[in-house]
């Protein structure tokens, strides 16, 4: 019985930790594994699968719309509290911290996927610039 | 954490209240009658949503920022204008959407012209949220600029019997996620142009927002044609108290 309880507790803790670890901004995995149906997917289908694009461009002459995707966040910062001093205060102690986390990490992320739509919002084509270069 | 977020919400609302004291434009008076015709226009300068996400990593906190372009799935100006009109009707004002009063091309031209001015004025970016433009300083919205397209719009509205144009202008919209919650918000400048004199008679910064329990998932704001984003912004607008801001009622 005790083993079951321990395993259940571990499962709950793991699920919390894993949930906390999920970023809804980082879409790298979706971009790599999404199945987009060329010729039939609508804009809403694409958004449901991989989210909104980083940028869009309308080419009125050709009657197409381009959606540019980068899976990574624009910037990532960390808050890491490092204890630097402990001072007696009343019956206990007060601990002071400093933030040693790096800030605004990231940079110009290359375009990893381009969706091309026609005037009616139907997906015409999908390009993966990184893979095509290789 | 929920309490902290609620406190932040209250503080943001209070900051809106604090701004109300300086909303009146020096040398101008504005206290509309509820029977006077008011035209409403809400414009988003860039059609993008800025994200800020805080993740708890047990030993540290991770903050991610990003921005996504929604111009391909939603043209927000008309919808947000309708939301403000609806709120003003609830408060007893005689308000119409500009889209019901003048041709859409004229409004788009005026909004694009104002957007170009805003972007030029707000050239700096938020360091914390790369890619996000700074709000223009509030003086920008008070300045008596000779904007040809805006003057065409105000002239036409005046000819159609409107007394005031209420213009809300936001640079972008925001989605903030942390501890299971998602907040969708916009921070527009709201100004009133007296169409009799074609002068700005009232101006303030405001915020409207809604808090969702979406497991901290910002992508939920994007799916189904951005239904949650639209509903959240509308719910926030529905909490704005224009009657109190304009000195016609006790704040609730």
Tab-separated table of C-alpha atoms in Angstrom:
chain	number	residue	atom	x	y	z
A	1	UNK	CA	0.000	0.000	0.000
A	2	UNK	CA	2.839	2.314	0.983
A	3	UNK	CA	4.605	1.631	-2.336
A	4	UNK	CA	1.452	2.572	-4.276
A	5	UNK	CA	1.126	5.805	-2.298
A	6	UNK	CA	4.786	6.659	-2.905
A	7	UNK	CA	4.462	5.946	-6.619
A	8	UNK	CA	1.279	8.054	-6.790
A	9	UNK	CA	3.034	10.943	-5.020
A	10	UNK	CA	5.980	10.715	-7.413
A	11	UNK	CA	3.590	10.691	-10.368
A	12	UNK	CA	1.785	13.803	-9.072
A	13	UNK	CA	5.072	15.641	-8.405
A	14	UNK	CA	6.442	14.664	-11.816
A	15	UNK	CA	3.278	15.810	-13.571
A	16	UNK	CA	3.471	19.178	-11.777
A	17	UNK	CA	7.157	19.600	-12.626
A	18	UNK	CA	6.609	18.584	-16.252
A	19	UNK	CA	3.596	20.874	-16.569
A	20	UNK	CA	5.621	23.723	-15.119
A	21	UNK	CA	8.354	22.992	-17.645
A	22	UNK	CA	6.102	23.488	-20.686
A	23	UNK	CA	6.457	26.758	-22.530
A	24	UNK	CA	3.530	27.843	-24.676
A	25	UNK	CA	5.784	30.361	-26.460
A	26	UNK	CA	8.393	27.828	-27.614
A	27	UNK	CA	6.781	26.118	-30.624
A	28	UNK	CA	9.862	24.343	-32.014
A	29	UNK	CA	8.372	20.896	-31.502
A	30	UNK	CA	5.037	21.770	-33.166
A	31	UNK	CA	6.861	23.302	-36.134
A	32	UNK	CA	8.949	20.158	-36.619
A	33	UNK	CA	6.159	17.628	-36.234
A	34	UNK	CA	2.957	19.335	-37.425
A	35	UNK	CA	1.080	17.678	-40.268
A	36	UNK	CA	-0.325	20.417	-42.454
A	37	UNK	CA	-2.556	19.365	-45.330
A	38	UNK	CA	-1.410	21.274	-48.392
A	39	UNK	CA	-4.397	22.169	-50.548
A	40	UNK	CA	-7.009	21.779	-47.825
A	41	UNK	CA	-5.831	23.263	-44.501
A	42	UNK	CA	-7.356	26.637	-43.655
A	43	UNK	CA	-5.658	29.433	-41.721
A	44	UNK	CA	-7.521	28.355	-38.570
A	45	UNK	CA	-6.284	24.761	-39.049
A	46	UNK	CA	-2.707	26.021	-39.284
A	47	UNK	CA	-3.126	28.217	-36.180
A	48	UNK	CA	-4.585	25.249	-34.268
A	49	UNK	CA	-1.594	23.097	-35.251
A	50	UNK	CA	1.350	25.496	-34.921
A	51	UNK	CA	-0.047	28.817	-33.656
A	52	UNK	CA	0.182	32.318	-35.055
A	53	UNK	CA	3.202	33.306	-37.164
A	54	UNK	CA	5.942	35.689	-36.080
A	55	UNK	CA	5.352	37.821	-39.206
A	56	UNK	CA	3.119	37.905	-42.255
A	57	UNK	CA	3.465	39.360	-45.720
A	58	UNK	CA	0.800	39.875	-48.372
A	59	UNK	CA	1.839	39.708	-52.006
A	60	UNK	CA	-1.075	41.412	-53.746
A	61	UNK	CA	0.380	40.841	-57.239
A	62	UNK	CA	0.600	37.073	-56.850
A	63	UNK	CA	-2.498	36.919	-54.675
A	64	UNK	CA	-0.733	35.033	-51.887
A	65	UNK	CA	-0.066	35.526	-48.191
A	66	UNK	CA	3.117	34.325	-46.493
A	67	UNK	CA	3.310	33.385	-42.812
A	68	UNK	CA	6.816	33.222	-41.320
A	69	UNK	CA	7.464	31.055	-38.264
A	70	UNK	CA	10.279	30.889	-35.752
A	71	UNK	CA	9.738	28.409	-32.968
A	72	UNK	CA	11.857	30.060	-30.285
A	73	UNK	CA	10.989	32.975	-27.974
A	74	UNK	CA	12.360	36.398	-28.922
A	75	UNK	CA	14.172	36.596	-25.578
A	76	UNK	CA	14.574	34.522	-22.429
A	77	UNK	CA	15.599	35.768	-18.984
A	78	UNK	CA	16.243	33.886	-15.758
A	79	UNK	CA	15.741	34.844	-12.151
A	80	UNK	CA	18.140	32.880	-9.957
A	81	UNK	CA	18.250	33.934	-6.337
A	82	UNK	CA	21.671	33.511	-4.696
A	83	UNK	CA	21.791	33.984	-0.899
A	84	UNK	CA	24.502	36.541	-0.099
A	85	UNK	CA	23.987	37.387	3.551
A	86	UNK	CA	22.107	36.291	6.616
A	87	UNK	CA	21.416	38.799	9.382
A	88	UNK	CA	19.875	38.062	12.810
A	89	UNK	CA	16.467	39.762	13.019
A	90	UNK	CA	14.324	39.428	16.133
A	91	UNK	CA	13.997	35.779	17.055
A	92	UNK	CA	15.119	34.552	13.605
A	93	UNK	CA	17.307	35.651	10.734
A	94	UNK	CA	16.742	37.576	7.527
A	95	UNK	CA	18.443	36.285	4.413
A	96	UNK	CA	19.347	38.603	1.530
A	97	UNK	CA	19.514	37.394	-2.057
A	98	UNK	CA	20.920	38.684	-5.303
A	99	UNK	CA	19.664	37.783	-8.764
A	100	UNK	CA	22.427	36.129	-10.781
A	101	UNK	CA	20.227	34.978	-13.678
A	102	UNK	CA	21.213	35.937	-17.227
A	103	UNK	CA	18.841	38.363	-18.972
A	104	UNK	CA	17.455	38.809	-22.487
A	105	UNK	CA	19.127	35.758	-23.949
A	106	UNK	CA	18.318	34.848	-27.512
A	107	UNK	CA	18.716	36.683	-30.709
A	108	UNK	CA	17.597	36.792	-34.281
A	109	UNK	CA	16.109	33.340	-34.736
A	110	UNK	CA	16.107	32.165	-38.365
A	111	UNK	CA	12.797	31.473	-40.093
A	112	UNK	CA	12.135	27.750	-39.680
A	113	UNK	CA	8.859	27.410	-41.574
A	114	UNK	CA	6.897	29.413	-44.146
A	115	UNK	CA	3.210	28.794	-44.895
A	116	UNK	CA	1.849	30.094	-48.173
A	117	UNK	CA	-1.901	30.773	-48.489
A	118	UNK	CA	-4.035	31.729	-51.454
A	119	UNK	CA	-6.576	34.560	-51.468
A	120	UNK	CA	-9.268	32.352	-49.950
A	121	UNK	CA	-7.033	31.402	-46.996
A	122	UNK	CA	-6.277	27.865	-48.228
A	123	UNK	CA	-2.788	26.486	-47.581
A	124	UNK	CA	-0.941	26.311	-50.924
A	125	UNK	CA	2.516	25.244	-49.781
A	126	UNK	CA	4.867	24.852	-46.830
A	127	UNK	CA	8.580	25.663	-47.011
A	128	UNK	CA	11.246	24.723	-44.493
A	129	UNK	CA	14.213	26.982	-45.322
A	130	UNK	CA	16.650	25.195	-42.957
A	131	UNK	CA	16.016	21.762	-44.457
A	132	UNK	CA	16.074	23.001	-48.040
A	133	UNK	CA	19.562	24.469	-47.551
A	134	UNK	CA	20.992	21.117	-46.459
B	1	UNK	CA	0.039	33.973	-6.826
B	2	UNK	CA	-3.591	34.552	-7.760
B	3	UNK	CA	-3.780	37.202	-5.054
B	4	UNK	CA	-0.650	38.876	-6.433
B	5	UNK	CA	-2.122	38.881	-9.959
B	6	UNK	CA	-5.390	40.306	-8.608
B	7	UNK	CA	-3.461	43.005	-6.739
B	8	UNK	CA	-1.610	43.829	-9.961
B	9	UNK	CA	-4.957	44.072	-11.740
B	10	UNK	CA	-6.289	46.397	-9.036
B	11	UNK	CA	-3.109	48.504	-9.218
B	12	UNK	CA	-3.444	48.754	-12.992
B	13	UNK	CA	-7.076	49.791	-12.595
B	14	UNK	CA	-6.090	52.320	-9.947
B	15	UNK	CA	-3.387	53.693	-12.207
B	16	UNK	CA	-6.187	54.207	-14.736
B	17	UNK	CA	-8.163	56.045	-12.046
B	18	UNK	CA	-5.146	58.165	-11.184
B	19	UNK	CA	-4.838	59.129	-14.827
B	20	UNK	CA	-8.460	60.233	-14.896
B	21	UNK	CA	-7.508	63.251	-12.801
B	22	UNK	CA	-5.210	64.502	-15.528
B	23	UNK	CA	-7.510	63.439	-18.354
B	24	UNK	CA	-9.032	66.870	-18.827
B	25	UNK	CA	-7.060	68.940	-21.301
B	26	UNK	CA	-5.902	72.295	-19.904
B	27	UNK	CA	-8.003	75.100	-21.324
B	28	UNK	CA	-10.713	72.736	-22.566
B	29	UNK	CA	-13.910	71.496	-20.962
B	30	UNK	CA	-15.617	68.205	-21.649
B	31	UNK	CA	-18.779	66.926	-20.025
B	32	UNK	CA	-20.944	65.413	-22.728
B	33	UNK	CA	-24.692	65.216	-22.593
B	34	UNK	CA	-25.912	61.658	-23.043
B	35	UNK	CA	-28.147	62.789	-25.911
B	36	UNK	CA	-25.262	64.223	-27.951
B	37	UNK	CA	-24.125	61.975	-30.792
B	38	UNK	CA	-20.743	60.385	-30.233
B	39	UNK	CA	-18.760	58.511	-32.898
B	40	UNK	CA	-16.376	55.783	-31.710
B	41	UNK	CA	-13.195	54.500	-33.325
B	42	UNK	CA	-10.788	51.947	-31.817
B	43	UNK	CA	-7.560	51.286	-33.669
B	44	UNK	CA	-4.659	48.884	-33.047
B	45	UNK	CA	-1.479	50.299	-34.577
B	46	UNK	CA	0.251	46.935	-35.117
B	47	UNK	CA	-1.782	43.788	-35.500
B	48	UNK	CA	0.350	41.773	-33.132
B	49	UNK	CA	0.054	40.187	-29.733
B	50	UNK	CA	3.010	40.442	-27.358
B	51	UNK	CA	3.605	37.544	-25.020
B	52	UNK	CA	5.248	37.433	-21.630
B	53	UNK	CA	5.426	34.037	-19.947
B	54	UNK	CA	6.846	33.205	-16.518
B	55	UNK	CA	7.739	29.559	-15.868
B	56	UNK	CA	8.489	28.127	-12.447
B	57	UNK	CA	11.583	25.913	-12.731
B	58	UNK	CA	11.780	24.909	-9.043
B	59	UNK	CA	15.201	26.525	-8.431
B	60	UNK	CA	14.742	29.508	-10.726
B	61	UNK	CA	12.163	31.466	-12.714
B	62	UNK	CA	12.294	31.612	-16.494
B	63	UNK	CA	10.711	34.482	-18.435
B	64	UNK	CA	10.073	34.184	-22.153
B	65	UNK	CA	8.922	36.974	-24.426
B	66	UNK	CA	7.629	36.781	-27.937
B	67	UNK	CA	5.260	38.433	-30.364
B	68	UNK	CA	2.942	36.939	-32.955
B	69	UNK	CA	1.282	38.558	-35.953
B	70	UNK	CA	-2.498	38.028	-36.155
B	71	UNK	CA	-3.224	40.247	-39.181
B	72	UNK	CA	-3.943	37.127	-41.250
B	73	UNK	CA	-6.806	35.932	-39.052
B	74	UNK	CA	-8.355	38.993	-37.409
B	75	UNK	CA	-9.026	42.613	-38.390
B	76	UNK	CA	-9.611	43.942	-34.853
B	77	UNK	CA	-10.480	47.625	-35.340
B	78	UNK	CA	-14.125	47.183	-36.254
B	79	UNK	CA	-14.747	44.537	-33.550
B	80	UNK	CA	-13.122	46.567	-30.774
B	81	UNK	CA	-15.005	49.678	-31.898
B	82	UNK	CA	-18.278	47.730	-31.632
B	83	UNK	CA	-17.295	46.618	-28.102
B	84	UNK	CA	-16.794	50.241	-26.986
B	85	UNK	CA	-20.079	51.323	-28.614
B	86	UNK	CA	-21.865	48.526	-26.779
B	87	UNK	CA	-20.366	49.645	-23.451
B	88	UNK	CA	-21.364	53.277	-24.066
B	89	UNK	CA	-24.924	52.184	-24.905
B	90	UNK	CA	-25.045	50.312	-21.579
B	91	UNK	CA	-24.135	53.576	-19.874
B	92	UNK	CA	-26.850	55.501	-21.700
B	93	UNK	CA	-24.764	57.377	-24.286
B	94	UNK	CA	-25.843	58.013	-27.882
B	95	UNK	CA	-22.888	56.344	-29.547
B	96	UNK	CA	-22.278	54.886	-33.004
B	97	UNK	CA	-19.396	53.039	-34.584
B	98	UNK	CA	-17.563	55.147	-37.177
B	99	UNK	CA	-17.938	52.099	-39.441
B	100	UNK	CA	-21.714	52.711	-39.412
B	101	UNK	CA	-21.310	56.418	-40.114
B	102	UNK	CA	-18.729	56.838	-42.883
B	103	UNK	CA	-17.200	54.630	-45.597
B	104	UNK	CA	-14.677	52.084	-44.284
B	105	UNK	CA	-11.940	53.320	-46.674
B	106	UNK	CA	-12.057	56.740	-45.027
B	107	UNK	CA	-11.620	55.238	-41.546
B	108	UNK	CA	-8.823	52.939	-42.697
B	109	UNK	CA	-7.004	55.909	-44.266
B	110	UNK	CA	-7.349	57.942	-41.042
B	111	UNK	CA	-6.237	54.989	-38.880
B	112	UNK	CA	-3.250	54.217	-41.113
B	113	UNK	CA	-2.190	57.842	-41.020
B	114	UNK	CA	-2.482	57.929	-37.214
B	115	UNK	CA	-0.637	54.584	-36.979
B	116	UNK	CA	2.257	55.932	-39.066
B	117	UNK	CA	2.463	58.978	-36.776
B	118	UNK	CA	2.340	56.730	-33.667
B	119	UNK	CA	5.098	54.420	-34.928
B	120	UNK	CA	7.310	57.357	-35.828
B	121	UNK	CA	6.748	58.901	-32.396
B	122	UNK	CA	7.214	55.646	-30.487
B	123	UNK	CA	10.442	54.643	-32.194
B	124	UNK	CA	11.944	53.181	-29.003
B	125	UNK	CA	11.309	49.607	-27.961
B	126	UNK	CA	10.554	48.033	-24.585
B	127	UNK	CA	13.851	46.486	-23.516
B	128	UNK	CA	11.964	43.857	-21.516
B	129	UNK	CA	9.797	42.822	-24.466
B	130	UNK	CA	11.937	43.031	-27.623
B	131	UNK	CA	9.933	43.876	-30.706
B	132	UNK	CA	7.345	45.800	-28.702
B	133	UNK	CA	7.103	49.493	-29.450
B	134	UNK	CA	6.845	52.041	-26.658
B	135	UNK	CA	3.556	53.815	-26.251
B	136	UNK	CA	3.685	57.353	-27.617
B	137	UNK	CA	3.910	59.864	-24.779
B	138	UNK	CA	0.479	61.181	-23.816
B	139	UNK	CA	1.305	64.660	-25.176
B	140	UNK	CA	1.344	63.064	-28.618
B	141	UNK	CA	-2.402	62.532	-28.476
B	142	UNK	CA	-3.024	66.092	-27.280
B	143	UNK	CA	-1.018	67.777	-29.999
B	144	UNK	CA	-3.044	69.720	-32.533
B	145	UNK	CA	-1.450	67.999	-35.523
B	146	UNK	CA	-2.577	68.699	-39.038
B	147	UNK	CA	-3.449	65.162	-40.030
B	148	UNK	CA	-5.164	65.435	-43.421
B	149	UNK	CA	-6.897	62.032	-43.279
B	150	UNK	CA	-8.125	62.549	-39.708
B	151	UNK	CA	-9.478	65.986	-40.631
B	152	UNK	CA	-11.408	64.419	-43.513
B	153	UNK	CA	-12.935	61.939	-41.075
B	154	UNK	CA	-13.816	64.524	-38.417
B	155	UNK	CA	-15.270	66.835	-41.085
B	156	UNK	CA	-17.529	64.089	-42.420
B	157	UNK	CA	-18.665	63.078	-38.929
B	158	UNK	CA	-19.469	66.701	-38.079
B	159	UNK	CA	-21.549	67.005	-41.265
B	160	UNK	CA	-23.492	63.930	-40.153
B	161	UNK	CA	-24.459	65.557	-36.868
B	162	UNK	CA	-21.883	64.021	-34.496
B	163	UNK	CA	-20.615	66.221	-31.684
B	164	UNK	CA	-17.643	64.162	-30.502
B	165	UNK	CA	-15.224	61.555	-31.873
B	166	UNK	CA	-13.884	59.188	-29.197
B	167	UNK	CA	-10.667	57.609	-30.495
B	168	UNK	CA	-8.959	54.725	-28.714
B	169	UNK	CA	-5.482	53.909	-30.006
B	170	UNK	CA	-3.394	50.981	-28.740
B	171	UNK	CA	0.008	49.983	-30.089
B	172	UNK	CA	-0.552	46.228	-29.687
B	173	UNK	CA	-2.257	43.736	-27.406
B	174	UNK	CA	-0.692	41.674	-24.641
B	175	UNK	CA	-0.933	38.117	-23.406
B	176	UNK	CA	0.750	37.390	-20.068
B	177	UNK	CA	0.986	33.880	-18.629
B	178	UNK	CA	2.074	32.639	-15.234
B	179	UNK	CA	0.998	30.172	-12.548
B	180	UNK	CA	-1.827	28.738	-14.600
B	181	UNK	CA	-3.344	32.070	-15.544
B	182	UNK	CA	-3.446	33.986	-18.802
B	183	UNK	CA	-4.188	37.709	-18.897
B	184	UNK	CA	-5.193	39.354	-22.164
B	185	UNK	CA	-4.912	43.141	-22.126
B	186	UNK	CA	-4.605	46.329	-24.157
B	187	UNK	CA	-3.381	49.760	-23.075
B	188	UNK	CA	-5.022	52.291	-25.376
B	189	UNK	CA	-4.848	56.045	-25.271
B	190	UNK	CA	-8.390	57.379	-25.298
B	191	UNK	CA	-8.996	60.882	-26.527
B	192	UNK	CA	-12.063	62.916	-27.360
B	193	UNK	CA	-12.146	65.348	-30.272
B	194	UNK	CA	-14.828	68.033	-30.141
B	195	UNK	CA	-16.061	68.077	-33.717
B	196	UNK	CA	-17.394	71.640	-33.376
B	197	UNK	CA	-13.899	72.999	-32.781
B	198	UNK	CA	-11.870	70.019	-34.119
B	199	UNK	CA	-9.768	70.109	-30.944
B	200	UNK	CA	-8.760	67.411	-28.485
B	201	UNK	CA	-10.748	68.110	-25.307
B	202	UNK	CA	-9.977	64.975	-23.233
B	203	UNK	CA	-7.193	62.415	-23.236
B	204	UNK	CA	-6.031	59.628	-20.958
B	205	UNK	CA	-4.237	56.282	-20.904
B	206	UNK	CA	-6.413	53.322	-19.976
B	207	UNK	CA	-6.175	49.569	-19.624
B	208	UNK	CA	-8.743	46.871	-20.243
B	209	UNK	CA	-8.017	43.256	-19.438
B	210	UNK	CA	-9.439	39.870	-18.563
B	211	UNK	CA	-7.939	36.995	-16.586
B	212	UNK	CA	-8.441	33.410	-17.743
B	213	UNK	CA	-7.589	30.126	-16.072
B	214	UNK	CA	-6.011	28.468	-19.100
B	215	UNK	CA	-3.187	26.539	-17.483
B	216	UNK	CA	-0.783	29.298	-18.545
B	217	UNK	CA	-1.252	28.302	-22.183
B	218	UNK	CA	-0.910	31.387	-24.394
B	219	UNK	CA	-1.714	29.384	-27.507
B	220	UNK	CA	-5.315	29.177	-26.230
B	221	UNK	CA	-5.580	32.881	-27.113
B	222	UNK	CA	-4.865	32.077	-30.774
B	223	UNK	CA	-7.047	29.107	-31.674
B	224	UNK	CA	-10.625	29.211	-33.031
B	225	UNK	CA	-10.079	32.543	-34.764
B	226	UNK	CA	-8.718	34.116	-31.560
B	227	UNK	CA	-12.085	33.697	-29.815
B	228	UNK	CA	-10.586	33.943	-26.303
B	229	UNK	CA	-8.584	37.063	-27.180
B	230	UNK	CA	-11.622	38.784	-28.662
B	231	UNK	CA	-13.839	37.821	-25.705
B	232	UNK	CA	-11.182	38.890	-23.177
B	233	UNK	CA	-10.671	42.309	-24.733
B	234	UNK	CA	-14.457	42.801	-24.977
B	235	UNK	CA	-14.911	41.780	-21.330
B	236	UNK	CA	-12.229	44.290	-20.319
B	237	UNK	CA	-13.902	47.070	-22.305
B	238	UNK	CA	-17.174	46.164	-20.625
B	239	UNK	CA	-15.617	47.091	-17.263
B	240	UNK	CA	-14.603	50.610	-18.377
B	241	UNK	CA	-16.685	53.301	-16.702
B	242	UNK	CA	-16.861	56.128	-19.255
B	243	UNK	CA	-19.670	57.920	-17.370
B	244	UNK	CA	-17.470	58.176	-14.267
B	245	UNK	CA	-14.367	59.110	-16.249
B	246	UNK	CA	-16.271	61.932	-17.913
B	247	UNK	CA	-17.647	63.190	-14.598
B	248	UNK	CA	-21.250	62.123	-15.231
B	249	UNK	CA	-21.513	59.434	-12.536
B	250	UNK	CA	-19.943	58.277	-9.321
B	251	UNK	CA	-17.231	55.646	-10.033
B	252	UNK	CA	-18.505	52.123	-9.287
